[in-house]
Structures are given as C-alpha cells and as structure tokens.
GROMACS .gro file of C-alpha atoms in nm:
model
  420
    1UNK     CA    1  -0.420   0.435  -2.873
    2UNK     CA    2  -0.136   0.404  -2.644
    3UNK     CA    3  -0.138   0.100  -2.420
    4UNK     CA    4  -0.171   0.341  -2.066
    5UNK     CA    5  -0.466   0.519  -2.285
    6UNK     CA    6  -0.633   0.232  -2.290
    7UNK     CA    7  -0.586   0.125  -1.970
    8UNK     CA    8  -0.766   0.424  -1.829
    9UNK     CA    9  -1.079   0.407  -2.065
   10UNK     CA   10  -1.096   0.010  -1.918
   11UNK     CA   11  -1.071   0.102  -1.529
   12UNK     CA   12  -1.409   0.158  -1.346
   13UNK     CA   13  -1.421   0.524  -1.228
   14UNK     CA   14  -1.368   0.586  -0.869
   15UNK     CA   15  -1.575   0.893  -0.834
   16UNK     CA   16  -1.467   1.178  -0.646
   17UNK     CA   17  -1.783   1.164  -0.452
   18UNK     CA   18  -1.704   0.812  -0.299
   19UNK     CA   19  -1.370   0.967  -0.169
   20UNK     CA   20  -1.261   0.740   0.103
   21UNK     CA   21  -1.607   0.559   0.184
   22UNK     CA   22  -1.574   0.323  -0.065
   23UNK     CA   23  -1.230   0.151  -0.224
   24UNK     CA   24  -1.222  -0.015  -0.563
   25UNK     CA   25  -1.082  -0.376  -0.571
   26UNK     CA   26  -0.928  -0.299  -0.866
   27UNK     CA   27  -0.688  -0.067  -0.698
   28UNK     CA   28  -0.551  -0.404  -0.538
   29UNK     CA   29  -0.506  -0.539  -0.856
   30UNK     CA   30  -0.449  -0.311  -1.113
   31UNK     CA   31  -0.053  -0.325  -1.261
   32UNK     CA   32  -0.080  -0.009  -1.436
   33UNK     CA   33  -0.155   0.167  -1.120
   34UNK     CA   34   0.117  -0.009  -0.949
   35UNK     CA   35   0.380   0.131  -1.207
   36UNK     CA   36   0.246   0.449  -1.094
   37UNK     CA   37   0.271   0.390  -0.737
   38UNK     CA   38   0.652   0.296  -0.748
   39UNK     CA   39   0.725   0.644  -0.921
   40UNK     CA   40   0.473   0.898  -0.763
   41UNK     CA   41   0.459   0.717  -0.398
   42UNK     CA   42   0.814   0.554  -0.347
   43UNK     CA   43   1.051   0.710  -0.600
   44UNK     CA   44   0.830   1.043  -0.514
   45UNK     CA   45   0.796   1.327  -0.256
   46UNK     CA   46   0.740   1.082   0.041
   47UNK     CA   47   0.987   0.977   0.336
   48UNK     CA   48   1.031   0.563   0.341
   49UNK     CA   49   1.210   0.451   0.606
   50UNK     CA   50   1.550   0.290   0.548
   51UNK     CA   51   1.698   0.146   0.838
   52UNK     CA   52   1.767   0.207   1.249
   53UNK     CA   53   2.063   0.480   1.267
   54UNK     CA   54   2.205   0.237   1.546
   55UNK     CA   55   2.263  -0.018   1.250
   56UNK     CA   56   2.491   0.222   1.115
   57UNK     CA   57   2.765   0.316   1.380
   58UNK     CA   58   3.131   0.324   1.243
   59UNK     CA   59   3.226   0.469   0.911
   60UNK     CA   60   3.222   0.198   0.658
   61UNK     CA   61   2.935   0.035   0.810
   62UNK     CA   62   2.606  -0.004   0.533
   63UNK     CA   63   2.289  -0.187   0.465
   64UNK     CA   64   2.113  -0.293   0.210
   65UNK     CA   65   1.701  -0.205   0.174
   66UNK     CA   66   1.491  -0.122  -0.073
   67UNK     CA   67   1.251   0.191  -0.118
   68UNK     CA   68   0.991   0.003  -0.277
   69UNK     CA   69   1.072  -0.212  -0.518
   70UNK     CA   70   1.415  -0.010  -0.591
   71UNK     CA   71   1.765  -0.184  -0.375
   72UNK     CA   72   1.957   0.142  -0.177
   73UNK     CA   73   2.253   0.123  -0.006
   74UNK     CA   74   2.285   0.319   0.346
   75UNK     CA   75   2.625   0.404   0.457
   76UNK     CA   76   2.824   0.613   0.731
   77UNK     CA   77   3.085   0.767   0.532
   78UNK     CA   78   3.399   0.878   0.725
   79UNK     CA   79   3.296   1.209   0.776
   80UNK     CA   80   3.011   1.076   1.057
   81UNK     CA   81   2.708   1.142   0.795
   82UNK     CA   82   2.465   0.895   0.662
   83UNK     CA   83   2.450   0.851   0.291
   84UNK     CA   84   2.197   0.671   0.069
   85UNK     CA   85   2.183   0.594  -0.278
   86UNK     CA   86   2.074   0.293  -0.522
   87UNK     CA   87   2.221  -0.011  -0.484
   88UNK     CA   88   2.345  -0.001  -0.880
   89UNK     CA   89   2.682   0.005  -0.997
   90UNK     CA   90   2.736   0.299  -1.292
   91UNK     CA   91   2.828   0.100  -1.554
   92UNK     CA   92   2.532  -0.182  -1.659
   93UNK     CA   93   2.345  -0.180  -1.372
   94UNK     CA   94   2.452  -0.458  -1.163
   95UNK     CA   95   2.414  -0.478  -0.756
   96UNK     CA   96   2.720  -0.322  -0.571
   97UNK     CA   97   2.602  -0.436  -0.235
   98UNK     CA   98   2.539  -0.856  -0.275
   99UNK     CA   99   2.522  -0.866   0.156
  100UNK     CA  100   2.208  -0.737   0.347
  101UNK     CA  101   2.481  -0.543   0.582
  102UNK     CA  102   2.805  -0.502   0.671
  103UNK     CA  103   3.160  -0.258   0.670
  104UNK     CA  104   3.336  -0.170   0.356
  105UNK     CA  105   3.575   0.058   0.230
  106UNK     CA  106   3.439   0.105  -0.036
  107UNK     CA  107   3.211  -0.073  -0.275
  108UNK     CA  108   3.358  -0.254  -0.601
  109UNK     CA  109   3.082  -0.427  -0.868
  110UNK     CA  110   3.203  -0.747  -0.919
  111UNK     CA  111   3.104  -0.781  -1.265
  112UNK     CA  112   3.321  -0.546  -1.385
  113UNK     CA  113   3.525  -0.352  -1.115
  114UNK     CA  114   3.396  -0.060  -1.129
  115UNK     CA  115   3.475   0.126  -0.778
  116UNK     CA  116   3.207   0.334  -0.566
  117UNK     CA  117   3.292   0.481  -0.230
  118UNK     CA  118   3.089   0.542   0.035
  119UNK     CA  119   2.869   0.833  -0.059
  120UNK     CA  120   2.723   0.667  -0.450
  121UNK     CA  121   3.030   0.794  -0.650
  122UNK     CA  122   3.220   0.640  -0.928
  123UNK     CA  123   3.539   0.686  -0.817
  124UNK     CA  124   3.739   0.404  -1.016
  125UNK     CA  125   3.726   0.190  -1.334
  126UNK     CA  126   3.887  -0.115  -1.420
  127UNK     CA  127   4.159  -0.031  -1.687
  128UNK     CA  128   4.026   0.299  -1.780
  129UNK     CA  129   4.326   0.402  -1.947
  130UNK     CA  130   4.344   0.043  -2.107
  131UNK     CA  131   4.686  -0.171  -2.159
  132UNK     CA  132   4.985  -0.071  -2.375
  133UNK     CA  133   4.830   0.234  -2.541
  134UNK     CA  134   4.517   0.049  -2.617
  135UNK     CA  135   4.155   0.057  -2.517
  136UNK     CA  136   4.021   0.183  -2.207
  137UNK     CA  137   3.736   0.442  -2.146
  138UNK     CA  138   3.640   0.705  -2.400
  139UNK     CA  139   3.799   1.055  -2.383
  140UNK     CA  140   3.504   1.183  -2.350
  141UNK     CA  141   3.374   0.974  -2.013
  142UNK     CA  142   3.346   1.220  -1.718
  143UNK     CA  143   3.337   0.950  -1.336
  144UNK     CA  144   3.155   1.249  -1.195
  145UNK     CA  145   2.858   1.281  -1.430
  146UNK     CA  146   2.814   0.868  -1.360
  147UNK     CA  147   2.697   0.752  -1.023
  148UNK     CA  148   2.381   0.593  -0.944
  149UNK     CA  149   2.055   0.843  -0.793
  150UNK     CA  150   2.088   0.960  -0.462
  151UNK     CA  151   1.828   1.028  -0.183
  152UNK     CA  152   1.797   1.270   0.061
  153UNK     CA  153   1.834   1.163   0.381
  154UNK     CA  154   1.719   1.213   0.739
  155UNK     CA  155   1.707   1.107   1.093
  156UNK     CA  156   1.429   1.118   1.336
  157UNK     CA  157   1.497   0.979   1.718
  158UNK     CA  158   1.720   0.744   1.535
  159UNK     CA  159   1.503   0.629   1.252
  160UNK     CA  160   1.682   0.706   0.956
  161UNK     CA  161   1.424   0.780   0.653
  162UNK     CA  162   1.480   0.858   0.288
  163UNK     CA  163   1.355   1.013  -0.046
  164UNK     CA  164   1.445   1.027  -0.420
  165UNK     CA  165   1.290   1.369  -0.365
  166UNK     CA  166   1.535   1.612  -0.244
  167UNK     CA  167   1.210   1.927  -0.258
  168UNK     CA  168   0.987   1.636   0.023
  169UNK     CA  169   0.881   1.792   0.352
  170UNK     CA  170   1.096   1.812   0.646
  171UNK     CA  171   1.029   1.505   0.806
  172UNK     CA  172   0.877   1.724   1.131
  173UNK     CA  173   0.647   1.876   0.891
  174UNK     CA  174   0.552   1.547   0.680
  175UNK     CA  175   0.456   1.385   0.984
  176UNK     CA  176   0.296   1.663   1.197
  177UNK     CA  177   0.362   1.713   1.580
  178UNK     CA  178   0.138   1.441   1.728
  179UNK     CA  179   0.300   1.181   1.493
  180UNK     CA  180   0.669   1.324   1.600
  181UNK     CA  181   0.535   1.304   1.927
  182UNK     CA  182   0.452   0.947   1.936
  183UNK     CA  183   0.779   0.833   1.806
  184UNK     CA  184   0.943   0.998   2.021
  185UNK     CA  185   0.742   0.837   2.312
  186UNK     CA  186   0.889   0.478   2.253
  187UNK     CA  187   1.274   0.611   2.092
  188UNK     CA  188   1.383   0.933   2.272
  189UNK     CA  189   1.652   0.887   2.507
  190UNK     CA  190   1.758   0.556   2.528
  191UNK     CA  191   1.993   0.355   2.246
  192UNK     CA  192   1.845   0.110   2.073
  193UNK     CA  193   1.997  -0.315   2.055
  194UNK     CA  194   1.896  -0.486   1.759
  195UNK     CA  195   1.739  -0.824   1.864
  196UNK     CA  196   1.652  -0.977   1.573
  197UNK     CA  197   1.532  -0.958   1.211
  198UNK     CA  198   1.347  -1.125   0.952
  199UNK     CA  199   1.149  -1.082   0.658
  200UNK     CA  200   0.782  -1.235   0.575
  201UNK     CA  201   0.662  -1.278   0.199
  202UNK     CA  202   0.260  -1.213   0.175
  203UNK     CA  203   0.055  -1.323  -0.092
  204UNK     CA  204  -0.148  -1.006  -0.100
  205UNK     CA  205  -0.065  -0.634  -0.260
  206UNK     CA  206   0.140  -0.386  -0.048
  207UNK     CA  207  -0.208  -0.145   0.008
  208UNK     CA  208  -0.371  -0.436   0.228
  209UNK     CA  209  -0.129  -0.430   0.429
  210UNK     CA  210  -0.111  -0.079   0.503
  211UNK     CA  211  -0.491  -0.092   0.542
  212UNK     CA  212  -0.445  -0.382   0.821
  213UNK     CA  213  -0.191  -0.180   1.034
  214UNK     CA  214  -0.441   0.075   1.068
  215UNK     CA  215  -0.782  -0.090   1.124
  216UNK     CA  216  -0.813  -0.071   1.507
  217UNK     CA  217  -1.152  -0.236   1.416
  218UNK     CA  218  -1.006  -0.584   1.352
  219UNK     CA  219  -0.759  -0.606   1.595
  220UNK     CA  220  -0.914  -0.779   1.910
  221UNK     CA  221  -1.190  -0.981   1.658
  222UNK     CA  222  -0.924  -1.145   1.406
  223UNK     CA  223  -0.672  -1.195   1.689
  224UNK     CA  224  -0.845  -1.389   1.950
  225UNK     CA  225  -0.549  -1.430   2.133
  226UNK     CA  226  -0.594  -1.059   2.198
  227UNK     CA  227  -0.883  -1.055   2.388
  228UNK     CA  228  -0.823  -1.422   2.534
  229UNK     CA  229  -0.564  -1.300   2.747
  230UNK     CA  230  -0.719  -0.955   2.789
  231UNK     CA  231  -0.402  -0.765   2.644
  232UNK     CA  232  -0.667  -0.554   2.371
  233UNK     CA  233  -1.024  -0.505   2.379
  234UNK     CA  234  -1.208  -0.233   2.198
  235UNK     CA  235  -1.381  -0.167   2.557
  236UNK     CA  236  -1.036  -0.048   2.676
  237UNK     CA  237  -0.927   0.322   2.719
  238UNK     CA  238  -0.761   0.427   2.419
  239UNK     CA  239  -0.786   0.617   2.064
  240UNK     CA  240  -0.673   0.693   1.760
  241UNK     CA  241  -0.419   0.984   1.628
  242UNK     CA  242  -0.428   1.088   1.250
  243UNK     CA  243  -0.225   1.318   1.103
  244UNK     CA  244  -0.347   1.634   0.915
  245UNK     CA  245  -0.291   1.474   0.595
  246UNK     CA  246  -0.454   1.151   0.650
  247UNK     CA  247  -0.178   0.881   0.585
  248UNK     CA  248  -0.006   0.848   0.903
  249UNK     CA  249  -0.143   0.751   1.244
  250UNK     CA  250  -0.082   0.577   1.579
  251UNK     CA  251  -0.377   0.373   1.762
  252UNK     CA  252  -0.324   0.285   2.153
  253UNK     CA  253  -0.498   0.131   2.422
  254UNK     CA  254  -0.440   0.118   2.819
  255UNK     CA  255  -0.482  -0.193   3.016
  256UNK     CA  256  -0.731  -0.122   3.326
  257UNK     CA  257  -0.827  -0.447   3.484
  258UNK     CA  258  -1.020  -0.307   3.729
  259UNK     CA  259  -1.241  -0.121   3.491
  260UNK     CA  260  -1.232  -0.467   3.260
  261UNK     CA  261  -1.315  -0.645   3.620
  262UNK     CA  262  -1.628  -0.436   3.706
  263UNK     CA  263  -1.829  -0.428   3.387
  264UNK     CA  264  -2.146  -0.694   3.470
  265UNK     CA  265  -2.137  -0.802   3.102
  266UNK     CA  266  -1.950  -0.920   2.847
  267UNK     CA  267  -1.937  -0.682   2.544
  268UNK     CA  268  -1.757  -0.951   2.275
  269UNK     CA  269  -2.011  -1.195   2.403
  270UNK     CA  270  -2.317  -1.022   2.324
  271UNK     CA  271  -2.188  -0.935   1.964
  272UNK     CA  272  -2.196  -1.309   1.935
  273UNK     CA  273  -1.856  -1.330   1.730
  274UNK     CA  274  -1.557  -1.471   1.725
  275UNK     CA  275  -1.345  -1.335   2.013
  276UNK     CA  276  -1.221  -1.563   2.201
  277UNK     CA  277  -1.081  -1.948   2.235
  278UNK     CA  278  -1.088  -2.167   2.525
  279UNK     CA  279  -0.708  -2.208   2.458
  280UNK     CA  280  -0.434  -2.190   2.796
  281UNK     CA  281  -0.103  -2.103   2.817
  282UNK     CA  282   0.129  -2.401   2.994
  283UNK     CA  283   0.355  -2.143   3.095
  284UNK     CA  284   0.241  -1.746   3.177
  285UNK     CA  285   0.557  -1.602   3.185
  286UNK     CA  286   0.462  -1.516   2.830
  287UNK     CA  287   0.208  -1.246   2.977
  288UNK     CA  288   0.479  -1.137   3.191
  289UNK     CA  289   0.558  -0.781   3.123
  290UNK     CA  290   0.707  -0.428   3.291
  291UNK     CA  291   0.607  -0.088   3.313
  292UNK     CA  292   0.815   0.084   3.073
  293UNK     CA  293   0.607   0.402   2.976
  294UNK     CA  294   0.457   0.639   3.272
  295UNK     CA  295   0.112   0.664   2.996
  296UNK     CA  296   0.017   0.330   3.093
  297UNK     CA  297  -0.012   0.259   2.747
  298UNK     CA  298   0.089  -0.083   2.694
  299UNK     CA  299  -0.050  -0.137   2.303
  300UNK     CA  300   0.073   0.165   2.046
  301UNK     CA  301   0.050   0.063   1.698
  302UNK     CA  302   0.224   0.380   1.458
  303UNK     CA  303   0.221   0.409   1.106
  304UNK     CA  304   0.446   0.650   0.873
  305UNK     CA  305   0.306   0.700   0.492
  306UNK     CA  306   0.322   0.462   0.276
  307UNK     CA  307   0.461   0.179   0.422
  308UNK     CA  308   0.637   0.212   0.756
  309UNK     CA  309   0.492   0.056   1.118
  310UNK     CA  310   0.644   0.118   1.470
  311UNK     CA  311   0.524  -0.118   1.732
  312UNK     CA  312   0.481  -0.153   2.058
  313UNK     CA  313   0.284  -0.466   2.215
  314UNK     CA  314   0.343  -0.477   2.591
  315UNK     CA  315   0.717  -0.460   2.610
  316UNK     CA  316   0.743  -0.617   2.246
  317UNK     CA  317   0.905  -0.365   2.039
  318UNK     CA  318   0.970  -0.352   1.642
  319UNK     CA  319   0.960  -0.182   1.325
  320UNK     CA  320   0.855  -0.265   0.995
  321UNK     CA  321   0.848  -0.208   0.677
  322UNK     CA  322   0.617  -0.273   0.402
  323UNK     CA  323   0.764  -0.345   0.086
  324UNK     CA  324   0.559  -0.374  -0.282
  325UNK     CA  325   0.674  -0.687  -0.509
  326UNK     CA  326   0.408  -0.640  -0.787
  327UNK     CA  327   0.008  -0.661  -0.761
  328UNK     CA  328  -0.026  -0.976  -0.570
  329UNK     CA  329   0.294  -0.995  -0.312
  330UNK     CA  330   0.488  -0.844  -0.100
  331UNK     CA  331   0.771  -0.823   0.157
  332UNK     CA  332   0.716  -0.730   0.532
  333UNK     CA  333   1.066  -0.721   0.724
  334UNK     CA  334   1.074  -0.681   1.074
  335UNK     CA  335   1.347  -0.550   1.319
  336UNK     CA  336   1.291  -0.657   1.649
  337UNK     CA  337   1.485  -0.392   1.904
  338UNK     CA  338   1.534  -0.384   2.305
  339UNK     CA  339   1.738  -0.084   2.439
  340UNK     CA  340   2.153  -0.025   2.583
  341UNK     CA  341   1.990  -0.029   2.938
  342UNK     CA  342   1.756  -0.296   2.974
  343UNK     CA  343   1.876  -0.534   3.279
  344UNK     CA  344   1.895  -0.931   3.175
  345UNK     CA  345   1.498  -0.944   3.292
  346UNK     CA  346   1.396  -0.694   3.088
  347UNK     CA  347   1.555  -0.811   2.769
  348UNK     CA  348   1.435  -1.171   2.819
  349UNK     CA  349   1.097  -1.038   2.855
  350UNK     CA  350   1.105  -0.848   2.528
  351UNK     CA  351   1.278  -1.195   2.382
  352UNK     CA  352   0.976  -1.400   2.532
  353UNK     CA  353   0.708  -1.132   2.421
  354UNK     CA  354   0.859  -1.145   2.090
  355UNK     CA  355   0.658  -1.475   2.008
  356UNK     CA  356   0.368  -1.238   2.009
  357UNK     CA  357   0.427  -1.109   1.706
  358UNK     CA  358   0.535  -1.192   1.338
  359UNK     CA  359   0.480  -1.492   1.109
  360UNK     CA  360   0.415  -1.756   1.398
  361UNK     CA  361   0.299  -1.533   1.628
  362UNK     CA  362   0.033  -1.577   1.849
  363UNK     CA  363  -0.112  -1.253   1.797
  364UNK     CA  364  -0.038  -1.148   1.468
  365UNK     CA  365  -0.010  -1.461   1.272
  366UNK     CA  366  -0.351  -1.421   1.125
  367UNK     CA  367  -0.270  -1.087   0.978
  368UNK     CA  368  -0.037  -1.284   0.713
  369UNK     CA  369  -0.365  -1.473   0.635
  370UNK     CA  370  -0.611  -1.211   0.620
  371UNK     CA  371  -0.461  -1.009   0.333
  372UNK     CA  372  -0.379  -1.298   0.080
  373UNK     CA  373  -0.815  -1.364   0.192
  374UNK     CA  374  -0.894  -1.035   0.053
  375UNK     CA  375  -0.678  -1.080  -0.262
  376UNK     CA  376  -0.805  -1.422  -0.349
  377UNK     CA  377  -1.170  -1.311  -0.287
  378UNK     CA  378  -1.188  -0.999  -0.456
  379UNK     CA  379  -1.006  -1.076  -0.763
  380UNK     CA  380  -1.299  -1.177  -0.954
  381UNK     CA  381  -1.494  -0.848  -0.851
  382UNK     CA  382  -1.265  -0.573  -0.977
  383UNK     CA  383  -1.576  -0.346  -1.024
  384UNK     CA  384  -1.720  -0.390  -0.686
  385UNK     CA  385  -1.590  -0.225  -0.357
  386UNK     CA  386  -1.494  -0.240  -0.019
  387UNK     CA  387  -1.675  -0.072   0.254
  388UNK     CA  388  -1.538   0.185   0.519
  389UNK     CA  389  -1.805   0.340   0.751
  390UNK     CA  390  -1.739   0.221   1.114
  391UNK     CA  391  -1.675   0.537   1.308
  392UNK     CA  392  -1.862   0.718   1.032
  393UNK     CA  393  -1.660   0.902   0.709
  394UNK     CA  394  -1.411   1.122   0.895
  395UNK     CA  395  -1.061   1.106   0.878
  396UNK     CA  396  -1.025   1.259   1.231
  397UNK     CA  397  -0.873   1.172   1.566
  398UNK     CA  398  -1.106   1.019   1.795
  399UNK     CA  399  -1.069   0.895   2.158
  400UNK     CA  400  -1.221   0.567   2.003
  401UNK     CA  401  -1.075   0.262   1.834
  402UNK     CA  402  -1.416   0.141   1.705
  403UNK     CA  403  -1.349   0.320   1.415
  404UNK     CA  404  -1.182   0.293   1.042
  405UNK     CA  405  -1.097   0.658   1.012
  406UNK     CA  406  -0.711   0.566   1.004
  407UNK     CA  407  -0.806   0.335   0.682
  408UNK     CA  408  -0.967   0.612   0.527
  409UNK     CA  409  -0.716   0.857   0.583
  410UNK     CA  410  -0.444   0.638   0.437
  411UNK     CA  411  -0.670   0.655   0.135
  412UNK     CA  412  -0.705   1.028   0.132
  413UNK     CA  413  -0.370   1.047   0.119
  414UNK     CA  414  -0.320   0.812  -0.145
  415UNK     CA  415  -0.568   0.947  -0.372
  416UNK     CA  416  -0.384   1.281  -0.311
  417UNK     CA  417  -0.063   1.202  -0.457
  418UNK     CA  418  -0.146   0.939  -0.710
  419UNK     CA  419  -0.407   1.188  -0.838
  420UNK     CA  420  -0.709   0.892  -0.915
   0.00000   0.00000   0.00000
C-alpha cells in the first residue's frame, strides 16, 4: 500500500453532510493534506497576490515573494509589462534573486553564472562553448527549452496577482463584482506610497489564519482595545459581503456615536464577557483620524482566496499576505501604504494609526496569539471538530457581522478545490 493510500484509510472522514458546519482539526494538522494544498491551492487555478504594482515602476525594478511556499520573482521588463516567474536559476536550482527587491539588468545565479533576463529566460551560460576546444554544454542543450515556470500575471487597481495556472479565471470573474467593487473603494484613483513593511512568523497553520481574517464574530471580543475606544462593536452599522463562491469576502462597520450614545444599555456588558479594559491612552492623538471615504465606513476588512487581506482600520491602511511554512507555521507579511496626495497630517496620521495594527499592535496583537491557541489545543483531538453556527449555516451576505458565514464560505471553497 502506497504511503498516500494509507494516509487516506487513517484520516477521519469529513462527511459531505457536515459541509461547512463542522471543520476537522486534523485539517490543521494533517502534512499529507498540506502537500496537496501547495499544488491544487497555490501552484493551482487560484490568483495569489504578489506584490503592489507601485513597487514595480522602472524597467529593471523586481521583488522577491513567494506563492506559497514556492520563491517568484516579479519584474518590469523594458517593454513596460510585469513578468513573474520562480525564483530558480535553470541549471540546479539555486535562488537567482538573494535580495527581497531591487533593479537589475538582468539576473545572474551566483553559483554558477548562469544568466536570466528579466522575463524567466536562460539567456546565457558560463563557458558554454568551453575553453580551447574543450568542454562546455552538450550539443544537444537548447537555452530556450530551460527556464524556470512562469505565471500568469495580472493587475487589479494596482494589485498585481499571479497564477501557475495560465486556464484561472479572469481576476474580475474570480472575484465577482462586489469583491472588485470593494477594492476598488480603498485603491481606485489615487497612487499608492509604500510606508513600511514587515513580516510576522506564527506558530499556527496558514488555514487559521485565513479563518481569523474572516470571523467578524471575534473581532470586538478578542480585541478589547476595539470596543475600549469604541472604534468596532458588533452593535455598529455594518455587514458582511461574500462572494458567489464562498472564499472571498469583505466585512465593514460605520462609526455612529450618536446611535452608540443613545442606546440605555450596554450590549457587551450584559453578555458578561470580556470586552473591555479599564486601560487609557496618555496621548489621544492615536484616535485621531480623517474622513477619507464618503461611506462613512471607517473599518473594511477584505479577503482574496486563499491567502490575501486588504485592510482598512480608520485611516490605517495595509495588505497582507498569508504565507504556508508547513503544518504548524507560517509567514504573515505586511505592507503598510499611504497615498501620492496625502498632506504631511494625513500621512502622520496613517504613521500614528499604524501602531494599531501588526505584531505589537494594540488591536491586532492578540490575533498572533489566538492561532498558535488553537494549534496547541487541538493537536491532541485530531478526530474532534470545530464548530461554525453563529449566523446560522449559510454562506450568504448579510447586513450583520454577528455571524461566521465568511468562515464557512472560505471552507466551501476549500473543500471545492481540494476535493475532501
């Protein structure tokens, strides 16, 4: 019996009744599965994102990702287009690109010399015709049937995405209108100024993560700091967006004080839960913020299947990407972006705001915790299962946040394409 044979005898059966009520721990877990994530999910017909277009203005200019667990280059060639491919030299596999960014003319593998140029192709060798009449490359060695895989690539209000599958959906039709819509909202017509960028390593698998982005539920009970300050409470206007498919989303909320104001009762209070701190700010100019959307929608929280998060927090603005390193880790970078036209004030606020979010942040900080929780308490139990009935078992839009339909449509989609 082969060893993947085995494997699926051994793993409890998700049953196709349980659909996306009920998750199995072992999907957090399993390695097996993982090895099929990276090649039906990542290396698959899906569009990960790669990088913000405005990182890539002048020919010669590149950056290094990864689409999963697989390193890509992204270029601008000198004919204006943007190019992506892996970040693998042709001959034994070694990284061509050892910087995270930068502006080359081309790219030679320092192990061996081997030239690529901007577009993935082998375009040189190191003493291919060898020295004196000896050596050098066989006769039979064609450079143009060499050349690590390329993806198909695409731009969407200057989000640049890619795929290893050149048949994937249009990007417009992946995503559905709504979602196009709601990228559009923060992006469309203005350029945007990288502000800053780093990456976080989480003790937890990639899927947890995803889960978290999309679980309005938890967002103003984990982060106290939330409803503290009165910047997110479930009792706010708002909803919840999910696309046709399931796997992509956007949650918002509108600050109303007034409404907030005029309720007679606390509604976190009489849940008796955690919700908020008697912690103060020494300085409030954190809070500060400007209108910057006529929607009044000051908390949109976007998510592209599998593993891509736009975010806007007040004037806080960032993507990020979600990025597998085996069962039990993974990599979240951020990007942290203001826009050409913001005065001095306004990009100081989004620089102040900024402390919001991310690894020390005093919003999101817990999230980092919350998903290494899970792992360590589940790991024991891979036969048992999580729960997802708030909102009740529908993967539709709602004008709601109290609600996991988001979760359970990123697990209809999932259980779409990895066929389990």
């Amino acid at each position: 019996m082969t060893e993947h044979a085995r494997l699926e005898l051994e793993r409890p059966e998700w049953s196709k009744e349980e659909g996306v009520r009920r998750i199995p721990y072992w999907t957090f877990i399993d390695k097996e599965l993982f090895e099929r994530e990276k090649q039906k999910l990542f290396n698959g017909p899906t569009w990960n994102f790669l990088c913000l277009e405005v990182e890539l203005q002048v020919p010669g200019d590149f950056v290094a990702v990864h689409v999963g667990e697989t390193p890509v280059i992204v270029t601008r060639d000198r004919d204006g287009e943007l190019y992506a491919f892996e970040n693998r030299c042709s001959h034994r596999g070694s990284l061509l690109a050892l910087e995270d960014r930068g502006n080359v003319k081309d790219f030679t593998c320092v192990y061996h010399a081997w030239t690529h140029n901007l577009q993935g192709d082998l375009v040189g060798v190191a003493f291919k015709d060898g020295i004196g009449g000896k050596g050098g490359i066989a006769k039979d060695f064609c450079m143009s049937d060499q050349g690590p895989r390329k993806l198909r690539v695409t731009v969407l209000s200057g989000l640049v995405f890619g795929s290893f599958d050149e048949n994937v959906d249009d990007i417009e039709d992946y995503l559905g209108p709504e979602i196009v819509g709601r990228i559009a909202r923060v992006l469309d017509g203005r350029k945007p100024v990288v502000l800053g960028r780093f990456t976080q390593i989480l003790p937890n698998n990639w899927k947890l993560y995803a889960e978290n982005t999309k679980d309005s539920y938890h967002a103003s009970i984990l982060h106290t700091f939330f409803t503290t300050f009165e910047l997110n409470r479930l009792s706010q206007r708002g909803g919840i967006i999910v696309s046709e498919n399931g796997g992509s989303h956007v949650s918002y909320s509108m600050i109303d004080r007034e409404a907030e104001a005029a309720k007679t009762k606390d509604v976190y209070s009489d849940q008796n839960i955690r919700s908020q701190s008697d912690l103060k700010l020494s300085d409030m100019s954190l809070l500060g913020n400007f209108k910057e959307f006529k929607d009044d929608i000051t908390l949109q929280i976007l998510s592209v299947f599998p593993n891509f998060v736009l975010q806007q927090i007040q004037n806080a603005l960032a993507v990020r990407t979600i990025l597998p390193r085996g069962t039990d880790s993974m990599h979240l970078k951020w990007t942290y972006f203001g826009f050409e036209d913001d005065t001095p004030e306004q990009r100081k606020t989004r620089m102040k705001q900024s402390n919001l979010v991310g690894p020390g942040g005093y919003v999101s900080m817990e999230d980092g915790c919350i998903g290494g929780f899970v792992q360590r308490g589940t790991i024991g139990s891979p036969d048992e299962q999580a729960v997802l009935a708030m909102g009740g078992y529908s993967t539709d839009s709602s004008d709601d946040r109290i609600t996991e339909a988001a979760i359970r449509g990123f697990w209809r989609e999932y259980r779409l394409r990895m066929d389990v």
